Structures are given as structure tokens and as C-alpha cells.
Amino acid sequence: DGGITQSPKYLFRKEGQNVTLSCEQNLNHDAMYWYRQDPGQGLRLIYYSQIVNDFQKGDIAEGYSVSREKKESFPLTVTSAQKNPTAFYLCASKAPGQPNYGYTFGSGTRLTVV
Amino acid sequence: KNQVEQSPQSLIILEGKNCTLQCNYTVSPFSNLRWYKQDTGRGPVSLTIMTFSENTKSNGRYTATLDADTKQSSLHITASQLSDSASYICVVSAFPGYALNFGKGTSLLVTP
């Protein structure tokens, strides 16, 4: 079945440590996105990529980095510069063309700072 | 500033009852509006997508309405089931970049 796979489901980070969240899709979608979800808040865009080897900052990119070396993969690194990284992270992808194509979301990664 | 406001923030209903969730937005120029269902600890799943010209769209027991003039949308759930317990998120896109504007969601709890 086609879809988006995020791993791991749960991740614990120590202070000052970088961690990388994986996002893989086999939907042949060009566009991929990373969102952060905090309790009581709407999803906020961290980074997005419309094509391979290109990505753009979203609304809250500080302390995060991404790469898009392959169409299928869009990993997110949470760096030590992100002061409050504990959150639920969602990856999404979208088919090209008309905007009415739905976004497909992964199952999320819950990151906790310990 | 593009905003999406949802109400109520949370809702508790008895199994079998109907309910309606509201979404008001100030996103402009409007492209489309989506309703998503998000189970706890899971990613959102699309329920409906509506463009400017669509007033109503159904997906099983879920019916979404859109009034583009008043910039309001509603999601009506008929004959609720325990599995409907989730957060329901309204998402509005604007031209030209189709960036998504997320509401904070309505948390629905269906009790036996």
C-alpha cells in the first residue's frame, strides 16, 4: 500500500543532542512537509520541499534542518539550537498539480527531551 | 493575517447522537477548505475537501458545509460512534501558494 512512514514513533533526546526524524513516502509525491503540533495549537510548518534538492523554511524553522536528496525521503534534524523540541512531529506529502489534491500525513513522531 | 477559528474547543456527546462542529476563517483569497480527523497519537486523515463552488460534501456519516460568503464551514456527524472520538481539524488554503492554515481543532469525545 502507498503511504508515508515516519520513524521512530517515539524518540527521546538529551539536552544538547541532535536527533533525526525519518519520513519516507512511496506515493511518488513531489512535495513534502514537516509540521510541529503542540497541545492546544494548530499545526505549524517547519520546512517544506517542492522538489528534490530544494527546500524552504516554514514559519518555525529555527533550530531545525532538513535535506531532500531523494524524492521519497525528507528527514528532519532537530538540533541543539531548538530550545523547546518536545512536541509531536508530522510529515506530509502532496501530489503535484491541482491544489485540491489532499495532503497525506504520516503517523507522527513524538519527541521528548529528557 | 490568515486565521482559522474552530468551535467548540471540546465536546462530549452520547453514542448515537448527532453533533456539529464549526469553523470560521479569514483566509483570503480562498482556495479550498479541508476537514481532517486525527486520532490521538496519529496523523490527520482527510474527511472532505471543498472548493469555493461547493456548498456540501459528504463522506459517510460526515457532512461538511461551506458558506464562502460568510467564510464559515461546519462538519456534521450523524449517529455518532465511539470511534468518532478524535480531534477534528479545519484547514484552509489560500492562493497563490496553497499554504495550509490550520485551526486548533475540536476534541470530540463520544461516550457510551
mmCIF file of N, CA and C in Angstrom, chain B:
data_model
loop_
_atom_site.group_PDB
_atom_site.id
_atom_site.type_symbol
_atom_site.label_atom_id
_atom_site.label_comp_id
_atom_site.label_asym_id
_atom_site.label_seq_id
_atom_site.Cartn_x
_atom_site.Cartn_y
_atom_site.Cartn_z
ATOM 1 N N LYS B 1 -4.093 38.944 8.561
ATOM 2 C CA LYS B 1 -3.466 37.671 8.878
ATOM 3 C C LYS B 1 -4.485 36.553 8.667
ATOM 4 N N ASN B 2 -4.067 35.500 7.964
ATOM 5 C CA ASN B 2 -4.961 34.367 7.745
ATOM 6 C C ASN B 2 -5.171 33.595 9.035
ATOM 7 N N GLN B 3 -6.437 33.444 9.415
ATOM 8 C CA GLN B 3 -6.737 32.726 10.641
ATOM 9 C C GLN B 3 -7.873 31.745 10.433
ATOM 10 N N VAL B 4 -7.836 30.683 11.231
ATOM 11 C CA VAL B 4 -8.891 29.673 11.225
ATOM 12 C C VAL B 4 -9.284 29.421 12.680
ATOM 13 N N GLU B 5 -10.556 29.689 12.980
ATOM 14 C CA GLU B 5 -11.054 29.530 14.335
ATOM 15 C C GLU B 5 -12.084 28.410 14.384
ATOM 16 N N GLN B 6 -11.905 27.487 15.320
ATOM 17 C CA GLN B 6 -12.830 26.372 15.450
ATOM 18 C C GLN B 6 -13.555 26.426 16.792
ATOM 19 N N SER B 7 -14.793 25.974 16.752
ATOM 20 C CA SER B 7 -15.575 25.891 17.991
ATOM 21 C C SER B 7 -16.523 24.706 17.923
ATOM 22 N N PRO B 8 -16.859 24.116 19.063
ATOM 23 C CA PRO B 8 -16.253 24.398 20.354
ATOM 24 C C PRO B 8 -14.845 23.827 20.433
ATOM 25 N N GLN B 9 -14.143 24.143 21.502
ATOM 26 C CA GLN B 9 -12.805 23.600 21.692
ATOM 27 C C GLN B 9 -12.881 22.111 21.996
ATOM 28 N N SER B 10 -13.892 21.734 22.760
ATOM 29 C CA SER B 10 -14.104 20.328 23.074
ATOM 30 C C SER B 10 -15.600 20.065 23.209
ATOM 31 N N LEU B 11 -15.962 18.793 23.033
ATOM 32 C CA LEU B 11 -17.367 18.427 23.004
ATOM 33 C C LEU B 11 -17.506 16.986 23.461
ATOM 34 N N ILE B 12 -18.499 16.747 24.300
ATOM 35 C CA ILE B 12 -18.800 15.388 24.760
ATOM 36 C C ILE B 12 -20.240 15.073 24.383
ATOM 37 N N ILE B 13 -20.449 13.966 23.676
ATOM 38 C CA ILE B 13 -21.812 13.580 23.287
ATOM 39 C C ILE B 13 -22.017 12.091 23.555
ATOM 40 N N LEU B 14 -23.280 11.702 23.635
ATOM 41 C CA LEU B 14 -23.616 10.299 23.820
ATOM 42 C C LEU B 14 -23.603 9.572 22.486
ATOM 43 N N GLU B 15 -23.206 8.345 22.531
ATOM 44 C CA GLU B 15 -23.203 7.499 21.338
ATOM 45 C C GLU B 15 -24.579 7.501 20.687
ATOM 46 N N GLY B 16 -24.585 7.650 19.363
ATOM 47 C CA GLY B 16 -25.841 7.669 18.629
ATOM 48 C C GLY B 16 -26.380 9.060 18.358
ATOM 49 N N LYS B 17 -25.906 10.044 19.103
ATOM 50 C CA LYS B 17 -26.360 11.420 18.896
ATOM 51 C C LYS B 17 -25.607 12.077 17.743
ATOM 52 N N ASN B 18 -26.192 13.165 17.236
ATOM 53 C CA ASN B 18 -25.561 13.953 16.188
ATOM 54 C C ASN B 18 -24.823 15.140 16.803
ATOM 55 N N CYS B 19 -23.881 15.678 16.073
ATOM 56 C CA CYS B 19 -23.210 16.890 16.538
ATOM 57 C C CYS B 19 -22.706 17.685 15.340
ATOM 58 N N THR B 20 -22.460 18.977 15.583
ATOM 59 C CA THR B 20 -21.962 19.863 14.533
ATOM 60 C C THR B 20 -20.785 20.667 15.062
ATOM 61 N N LEU B 21 -19.720 20.653 14.301
ATOM 62 C CA LEU B 21 -18.515 21.407 14.636
ATOM 63 C C LEU B 21 -18.408 22.601 13.689
ATOM 64 N N GLN B 22 -17.894 23.715 14.202
ATOM 65 C CA GLN B 22 -17.850 24.943 13.421
ATOM 66 C C GLN B 22 -16.427 25.365 13.099
ATOM 67 N N CYS B 23 -16.308 26.039 11.957
ATOM 68 C CA CYS B 23 -15.015 26.573 11.529
ATOM 69 C C CYS B 23 -15.245 27.917 10.846
ATOM 70 N N ASN B 24 -14.657 28.974 11.379
ATOM 71 C CA ASN B 24 -14.705 30.297 10.762
ATOM 72 C C ASN B 24 -13.296 30.680 10.335
ATOM 73 N N TYR B 25 -13.194 31.305 9.186
ATOM 74 C CA TYR B 25 -11.860 31.622 8.697
ATOM 75 C C TYR B 25 -11.809 33.023 8.100
ATOM 76 N N THR B 26 -10.592 33.555 8.071
ATOM 77 C CA THR B 26 -10.370 34.859 7.449
ATOM 78 C C THR B 26 -9.350 34.734 6.325
ATOM 79 N N VAL B 27 -9.099 33.504 5.898
ATOM 80 C CA VAL B 27 -8.106 33.248 4.863
ATOM 81 C C VAL B 27 -8.572 33.818 3.530
ATOM 82 N N SER B 28 -7.682 34.545 2.878
ATOM 83 C CA SER B 28 -8.029 35.161 1.608
ATOM 84 C C SER B 28 -6.783 35.328 0.745
ATOM 85 N N PRO B 29 -6.894 35.170 -0.559
ATOM 86 C CA PRO B 29 -8.042 34.632 -1.295
ATOM 87 C C PRO B 29 -8.186 33.131 -1.090
ATOM 88 N N PHE B 30 -9.427 32.733 -0.941
ATOM 89 C CA PHE B 30 -9.738 31.361 -0.572
ATOM 90 C C PHE B 30 -9.466 30.404 -1.719
ATOM 91 N N SER B 31 -8.858 29.257 -1.403
ATOM 92 C CA SER B 31 -8.648 28.209 -2.392
ATOM 93 C C SER B 31 -9.521 27.002 -2.067
ATOM 94 N N ASN B 32 -9.343 26.420 -0.902
ATOM 95 C CA ASN B 32 -10.158 25.271 -0.529
ATOM 96 C C ASN B 32 -10.137 25.081 0.980
ATOM 97 N N LEU B 33 -11.091 24.282 1.461
ATOM 98 C CA LEU B 33 -11.204 24.011 2.897
ATOM 99 C C LEU B 33 -11.274 22.504 3.082
ATOM 100 N N ARG B 34 -10.527 22.036 4.046
ATOM 101 C CA ARG B 34 -10.458 20.601 4.328
ATOM 102 C C ARG B 34 -10.820 20.345 5.783
ATOM 103 N N TRP B 35 -11.459 19.234 6.021
ATOM 104 C CA TRP B 35 -11.675 18.732 7.368
ATOM 105 C C TRP B 35 -10.879 17.444 7.521
ATOM 106 N N TYR B 36 -10.144 17.369 8.636
ATOM 107 C CA TYR B 36 -9.359 16.186 8.951
ATOM 108 C C TYR B 36 -9.807 15.615 10.292
ATOM 109 N N LYS B 37 -9.679 14.289 10.428
ATOM 110 C CA LYS B 37 -9.880 13.608 11.699
ATOM 111 C C LYS B 37 -8.523 13.116 12.178
ATOM 112 N N GLN B 38 -8.221 13.437 13.437
ATOM 113 C CA GLN B 38 -6.943 12.993 13.990
ATOM 114 C C GLN B 38 -7.173 12.218 15.269
ATOM 115 N N ASP B 39 -6.905 10.919 15.219
ATOM 116 C CA ASP B 39 -6.946 10.109 16.430
ATOM 117 C C ASP B 39 -5.731 10.433 17.280
ATOM 118 N N THR B 40 -5.849 10.221 18.575
ATOM 119 C CA THR B 40 -4.765 10.541 19.499
ATOM 120 C C THR B 40 -3.492 9.800 19.110
ATOM 121 N N GLY B 41 -2.391 10.544 18.974
ATOM 122 C CA GLY B 41 -1.115 9.941 18.660
ATOM 123 C C GLY B 41 -0.959 9.481 17.227
ATOM 124 N N ARG B 42 -1.856 9.920 16.367
ATOM 125 C CA ARG B 42 -1.814 9.527 14.960
ATOM 126 C C ARG B 42 -1.795 10.762 14.066
ATOM 127 N N GLY B 43 -1.521 10.572 12.787
ATOM 128 C CA GLY B 43 -1.570 11.678 11.852
ATOM 129 C C GLY B 43 -2.995 11.961 11.408
ATOM 130 N N PRO B 44 -3.263 13.182 10.942
ATOM 131 C CA PRO B 44 -4.608 13.536 10.469
ATOM 132 C C PRO B 44 -4.977 12.749 9.209
ATOM 133 N N VAL B 45 -6.255 12.429 9.105
ATOM 134 C CA VAL B 45 -6.781 11.730 7.943
ATOM 135 C C VAL B 45 -7.865 12.592 7.318
ATOM 136 N N SER B 46 -7.792 12.776 6.014
ATOM 137 C CA SER B 46 -8.722 13.660 5.329
ATOM 138 C C SER B 46 -10.144 13.109 5.336
ATOM 139 N N LEU B 47 -11.105 13.979 5.652
ATOM 140 C CA LEU B 47 -12.522 13.616 5.589
ATOM 141 C C LEU B 47 -13.159 14.205 4.333
ATOM 142 N N THR B 48 -12.989 15.508 4.145
ATOM 143 C CA THR B 48 -13.575 16.197 2.978
ATOM 144 C C THR B 48 -12.663 17.320 2.525
ATOM 145 N N ILE B 49 -12.791 17.648 1.246
ATOM 146 C CA ILE B 49 -12.124 18.818 0.663
ATOM 147 C C ILE B 49 -13.153 19.563 -0.158
ATOM 148 N N MET B 50 -13.297 20.871 0.073
ATOM 149 C CA MET B 50 -14.288 21.660 -0.663
ATOM 150 C C MET B 50 -13.655 22.895 -1.259
ATOM 151 N N THR B 51 -14.058 23.208 -2.487
ATOM 152 C CA THR B 51 -13.610 24.430 -3.135
ATOM 153 C C THR B 51 -14.679 25.496 -3.005
ATOM 154 N N PHE B 52 -14.416 26.645 -3.592
ATOM 155 C CA PHE B 52 -15.296 27.798 -3.468
ATOM 156 C C PHE B 52 -16.707 27.482 -3.948
ATOM 157 N N SER B 53 -16.824 26.674 -4.978
ATOM 158 C CA SER B 53 -18.123 26.441 -5.611
ATOM 159 C C SER B 53 -18.933 25.325 -4.957
ATOM 160 N N GLU B 54 -18.363 24.663 -3.976
ATOM 161 C CA GLU B 54 -19.052 23.540 -3.340
ATOM 162 C C GLU B 54 -19.671 23.976 -2.013
ATOM 163 N N ASN B 55 -20.940 23.639 -1.814
ATOM 164 C CA ASN B 55 -21.638 24.001 -0.581
ATOM 165 C C ASN B 55 -21.687 22.853 0.418
ATOM 166 N N THR B 56 -21.751 21.643 -0.091
ATOM 167 C CA THR B 56 -21.884 20.474 0.773
ATOM 168 C C THR B 56 -21.087 19.313 0.211
ATOM 169 N N LYS B 57 -20.480 18.566 1.104
ATOM 170 C CA LYS B 57 -19.785 17.352 0.693
ATOM 171 C C LYS B 57 -19.891 16.332 1.813
ATOM 172 N N SER B 58 -20.230 15.115 1.436
ATOM 173 C CA SER B 58 -20.416 14.067 2.443
ATOM 174 C C SER B 58 -19.392 12.967 2.297
ATOM 175 N N ASN B 59 -19.104 12.350 3.417
ATOM 176 C CA ASN B 59 -18.220 11.186 3.469
ATOM 177 C C ASN B 59 -18.791 10.266 4.541
ATOM 178 N N GLY B 60 -19.698 9.386 4.125
ATOM 179 C CA GLY B 60 -20.342 8.509 5.090
ATOM 180 C C GLY B 60 -21.207 9.305 6.047
ATOM 181 N N ARG B 61 -20.945 9.160 7.341
ATOM 182 C CA ARG B 61 -21.736 9.881 8.348
ATOM 183 C C ARG B 61 -21.249 11.314 8.558
ATOM 184 N N TYR B 62 -20.243 11.711 7.838
ATOM 185 C CA TYR B 62 -19.693 13.064 7.956
ATOM 186 C C TYR B 62 -20.192 13.924 6.790
ATOM 187 N N THR B 63 -20.753 15.088 7.115
ATOM 188 C CA THR B 63 -21.199 16.023 6.088
ATOM 189 C C THR B 63 -20.630 17.403 6.385
ATOM 190 N N ALA B 64 -19.877 17.928 5.438
ATOM 191 C CA ALA B 64 -19.299 19.261 5.592
ATOM 192 C C ALA B 64 -20.078 20.252 4.742
ATOM 193 N N THR B 65 -20.254 21.448 5.279
ATOM 194 C CA THR B 65 -20.887 22.526 4.522
ATOM 195 C C THR B 65 -19.930 23.704 4.457
ATOM 196 N N LEU B 66 -20.090 24.504 3.435
ATOM 197 C CA LEU B 66 -19.238 25.670 3.250
ATOM 198 C C LEU B 66 -20.072 26.848 2.781
ATOM 199 N N ASP B 67 -19.947 27.972 3.455
ATOM 200 C CA ASP B 67 -20.529 29.235 3.027
ATOM 201 C C ASP B 67 -19.365 30.190 2.788
ATOM 202 N N ALA B 68 -18.968 30.308 1.537
ATOM 203 C CA ALA B 68 -17.801 31.126 1.210
ATOM 204 C C ALA B 68 -18.072 32.612 1.397
ATOM 205 N N ASP B 69 -19.334 32.993 1.371
ATOM 206 C CA ASP B 69 -19.667 34.407 1.566
ATOM 207 C C ASP B 69 -19.437 34.841 3.000
ATOM 208 N N THR B 70 -19.871 34.011 3.938
ATOM 209 C CA THR B 70 -19.679 34.335 5.357
ATOM 210 C C THR B 70 -18.390 33.731 5.902
ATOM 211 N N LYS B 71 -17.688 32.958 5.075
ATOM 212 C CA LYS B 71 -16.423 32.323 5.477
ATOM 213 C C LYS B 71 -16.629 31.425 6.683
ATOM 214 N N GLN B 72 -17.620 30.567 6.556
ATOM 215 C CA GLN B 72 -17.917 29.626 7.615
ATOM 216 C C GLN B 72 -18.076 28.223 7.037
ATOM 217 N N SER B 73 -17.671 27.244 7.823
ATOM 218 C CA SER B 73 -17.862 25.851 7.455
ATOM 219 C C SER B 73 -18.309 25.084 8.685
ATOM 220 N N SER B 74 -19.018 24.002 8.453
ATOM 221 C CA SER B 74 -19.420 23.146 9.559
ATOM 222 C C SER B 74 -19.192 21.695 9.167
ATOM 223 N N LEU B 75 -18.972 20.878 10.181
ATOM 224 C CA LEU B 75 -18.860 19.436 9.984
ATOM 225 C C LEU B 75 -19.913 18.781 10.854
ATOM 226 N N HIS B 76 -20.841 18.099 10.219
ATOM 227 C CA HIS B 76 -21.934 17.450 10.932
ATOM 228 C C HIS B 76 -21.662 15.949 10.973
ATOM 229 N N ILE B 77 -21.747 15.394 12.172
ATOM 230 C CA ILE B 77 -21.550 13.955 12.348
ATOM 231 C C ILE B 77 -22.884 13.357 12.759
ATOM 232 N N THR B 78 -23.317 12.398 11.995
ATOM 233 C CA THR B 78 -24.623 11.759 12.226
ATOM 234 C C THR B 78 -24.447 10.430 12.937
ATOM 235 N N ALA B 79 -25.344 10.159 13.871
ATOM 236 C CA ALA B 79 -25.358 8.867 14.576
ATOM 237 C C ALA B 79 -23.958 8.505 15.063
ATOM 238 N N SER B 80 -23.449 9.299 15.949
ATOM 239 C CA SER B 80 -22.053 9.174 16.379
ATOM 240 C C SER B 80 -21.748 7.781 16.932
ATOM 241 N N GLN B 81 -20.491 7.389 16.737
ATOM 242 C CA GLN B 81 -19.992 6.114 17.235
ATOM 243 C C GLN B 81 -18.788 6.376 18.138
ATOM 244 N N LEU B 82 -18.480 5.399 18.977
ATOM 245 C CA LEU B 82 -17.341 5.569 19.891
ATOM 246 C C LEU B 82 -16.062 5.870 19.120
ATOM 247 N N SER B 83 -15.938 5.309 17.921
ATOM 248 C CA SER B 83 -14.733 5.509 17.112
ATOM 249 C C SER B 83 -14.632 6.923 16.540
ATOM 250 N N ASP B 84 -15.682 7.712 16.688
ATOM 251 C CA ASP B 84 -15.621 9.099 16.243
ATOM 252 C C ASP B 84 -14.852 9.973 17.227
ATOM 253 N N SER B 85 -14.548 9.445 18.389
ATOM 254 C CA SER B 85 -13.774 10.207 19.380
ATOM 255 C C SER B 85 -12.400 10.519 18.804
ATOM 256 N N ALA B 86 -12.139 11.802 18.635
ATOM 257 C CA ALA B 86 -10.907 12.237 17.979
ATOM 258 C C ALA B 86 -10.882 13.757 17.988
ATOM 259 N N SER B 87 -9.812 14.303 17.427
ATOM 260 C CA SER B 87 -9.746 15.738 17.195
ATOM 261 C C SER B 87 -10.088 15.993 15.729
ATOM 262 N N TYR B 88 -10.912 17.012 15.483
ATOM 263 C CA TYR B 88 -11.311 17.339 14.109
ATOM 264 C C TYR B 88 -10.724 18.707 13.762
ATOM 265 N N ILE B 89 -9.965 18.719 12.699
ATOM 266 C CA ILE B 89 -9.188 19.897 12.345
ATOM 267 C C ILE B 89 -9.679 20.488 11.035
ATOM 268 N N CYS B 90 -9.915 21.784 11.052
ATOM 269 C CA CYS B 90 -10.310 22.529 9.851
ATOM 270 C C CYS B 90 -9.056 23.176 9.276
ATOM 271 N N VAL B 91 -8.854 23.025 7.989
ATOM 272 C CA VAL B 91 -7.646 23.538 7.339
ATOM 273 C C VAL B 91 -8.064 24.314 6.087
ATOM 274 N N VAL B 92 -7.599 25.538 5.973
ATOM 275 C CA VAL B 92 -7.997 26.386 4.848
ATOM 276 C C VAL B 92 -6.756 26.784 4.056
ATOM 277 N N SER B 93 -6.843 26.668 2.749
ATOM 278 C CA SER B 93 -5.746 27.046 1.860
ATOM 279 C C SER B 93 -6.082 28.335 1.135
ATOM 280 N N ALA B 94 -5.029 29.128 0.907
ATOM 281 C CA ALA B 94 -5.194 30.382 0.172
ATOM 282 C C ALA B 94 -4.307 30.368 -1.060
ATOM 283 N N PHE B 95 -4.767 31.047 -2.123
ATOM 284 C CA PHE B 95 -3.905 31.297 -3.284
ATOM 285 C C PHE B 95 -2.838 32.290 -2.861
ATOM 286 N N PRO B 96 -1.701 32.387 -3.501
ATOM 287 C CA PRO B 96 -1.310 31.591 -4.653
ATOM 288 C C PRO B 96 -0.502 30.350 -4.288
ATOM 289 N N GLY B 97 0.018 30.264 -3.104
ATOM 290 C CA GLY B 97 0.933 29.178 -2.779
ATOM 291 C C GLY B 97 0.274 27.955 -2.184
ATOM 292 N N TYR B 98 -1.036 28.073 -1.923
ATOM 293 C CA TYR B 98 -1.774 26.951 -1.350
ATOM 294 C C TYR B 98 -1.241 26.547 0.015
ATOM 295 N N ALA B 99 -0.607 27.462 0.720
ATOM 296 C CA ALA B 99 -0.146 27.156 2.070
ATOM 297 C C ALA B 99 -1.337 26.829 2.952
ATOM 298 N N LEU B 100 -1.160 25.905 3.871
ATOM 299 C CA LEU B 100 -2.242 25.461 4.741
ATOM 300 C C LEU B 100 -2.307 26.305 5.998
ATOM 301 N N ASN B 101 -3.524 26.689 6.363
ATOM 302 C CA ASN B 101 -3.777 27.398 7.618
ATOM 303 C C ASN B 101 -4.625 26.476 8.494
ATOM 304 N N PHE B 102 -4.060 26.067 9.624
ATOM 305 C CA PHE B 102 -4.700 25.065 10.470
ATOM 306 C C PHE B 102 -5.479 25.713 11.608
ATOM 307 N N GLY B 103 -6.668 25.180 11.872
ATOM 308 C CA GLY B 103 -7.352 25.512 13.110
ATOM 309 C C GLY B 103 -6.751 24.688 14.248
ATOM 310 N N LYS B 104 -7.123 25.038 15.476
ATOM 311 C CA LYS B 104 -6.580 24.322 16.632
ATOM 312 C C LYS B 104 -7.305 23.005 16.894
ATOM 313 N N GLY B 105 -8.406 22.802 16.206
ATOM 314 C CA GLY B 105 -9.119 21.544 16.335
ATOM 315 C C GLY B 105 -10.209 21.562 17.390
ATOM 316 N N THR B 106 -11.182 20.679 17.206
ATOM 317 C CA THR B 106 -12.224 20.408 18.203
ATOM 318 C C THR B 106 -12.033 18.983 18.673
ATOM 319 N N SER B 107 -11.901 18.826 19.980
ATOM 320 C CA SER B 107 -11.733 17.496 20.553
ATOM 321 C C SER B 107 -13.105 16.921 20.872
ATOM 322 N N LEU B 108 -13.461 15.836 20.214
ATOM 323 C CA LEU B 108 -14.766 15.202 20.396
ATOM 324 C C LEU B 108 -14.608 13.902 21.172
ATOM 325 N N LEU B 109 -15.427 13.748 22.182
ATOM 326 C CA LEU B 109 -15.470 12.508 22.945
ATOM 327 C C LEU B 109 -16.889 11.951 22.862
ATOM 328 N N VAL B 110 -17.003 10.735 22.362
ATOM 329 C CA VAL B 110 -18.290 10.055 22.280
ATOM 330 C C VAL B 110 -18.331 9.002 23.387
ATOM 331 N N THR B 111 -19.321 9.100 24.260
ATOM 332 C CA THR B 111 -19.399 8.191 25.404
ATOM 333 C C THR B 111 -20.559 7.214 25.246
ATOM 334 N N PRO B 112 -20.419 6.036 25.855
ATOM 335 C CA PRO B 112 -21.495 5.027 25.737
ATOM 336 C C PRO B 112 -22.748 5.491 26.458
#
